[in-house]
Amino acid sequence: MLLSQINKGTEIFAVTDHLDVYSYMDYDVFTPIRNSNAEVHRLSEIYDGKCKVLSGVEVSEVYWVPEVYKKHTFDVDLIIGSVHLVRCPEHPEPYSRIDFSQPTQDWIYSYLELYFKDVLMLLDTVDFDILAHLTCPLRYIVGKYRRSVDPARFDGEIEEILRRVIKDKKAFEINTSSFDMLNDFMPSRKIIEKYYSLGGRLISFGSDAHVPENASVNFDKAIAFAKDVGFENICYFENREVRLLRI
Ligand SMILES: [Zn+2]
């Protein structure tokens, strides 16, 4: 991943492996994060001057089992907060594994309502720096299963979340992994513009790469769009402190 970033000319990137806290009973979710962070520290010395590598973690579902998460601390540059599993009694599995071709339209809307509630719960309960991929279930519902969803139904919930992110001085991620599928970012251009209009200025980019080829994918489009909206900087975090980069 680092070599791919260097080839692409990326100056700074963060490794943020998943910490899906709720899965702690199924497998050891904590040790891989510590190993990942240790590897980042090792590589950052070797590649010093070529690319700045930051250590991080993407925490999700902490609020399902806060007592488990509280027992652990991580020495990282940044923490991303996200929702991968919605507290939905019928489908508690990650939304990436739900078959959205079958449920009724009403059920899909009720699922999304629960998703936005969980994002608010995340903001209420977890100390993190960047809110990741808001509206990510749409990548599956709309992108993969081609169901139509009117996002305007959730304007109120989304505005509440954006206001909270701004008030808490958290950064708002523009996730570029959806671009090839949806011809849009996650969240959408419309939501990013709303964030700006409400006074939000802290944006970060995430390619959600998972494989080296996708490192920083579509960042050129994200930079062009962010400038068009009026953003002057993107941000990253070092030792949990925000740093700005002029774009
Ligand atoms: Zn994620």
GROMACS .gro file of N, CA and C and ligand atoms in nm, residues 18 58 82 84 132-133 208, ligand 1:
model
   22
   18HIS      N    1  -0.973  -0.174   1.012
   18HIS     CA    2  -1.102  -0.181   1.083
   18HIS      C    3  -1.085  -0.237   1.224
   58GLU      N    4  -0.997   0.252   1.232
   58GLU     CA    5  -1.137   0.286   1.203
   58GLU      C    6  -1.224   0.207   1.299
   82SER      N    7  -1.709   0.508   1.235
   82SER     CA    8  -1.799   0.468   1.127
   82SER      C    9  -1.904   0.369   1.177
   84HIS      N   10  -2.078   0.023   1.042
   84HIS     CA   11  -2.082  -0.085   0.942
   84HIS      C   12  -2.197  -0.181   0.967
  132ALA      N   13  -1.650   0.886   0.905
  132ALA     CA   14  -1.625   0.820   0.776
  132ALA      C   15  -1.753   0.790   0.699
  133HIS      N   16  -1.740   0.796   0.571
  133HIS     CA   17  -1.838   0.750   0.471
  133HIS      C   18  -1.987   0.757   0.514
  208ASP      N   19  -1.061   0.440   0.112
  208ASP     CA   20  -1.116   0.312   0.155
  208ASP      C   21  -1.055   0.199   0.071
  248ZN      ZN   22  -1.569   0.184   0.685
   0.00000   0.00000   0.00000
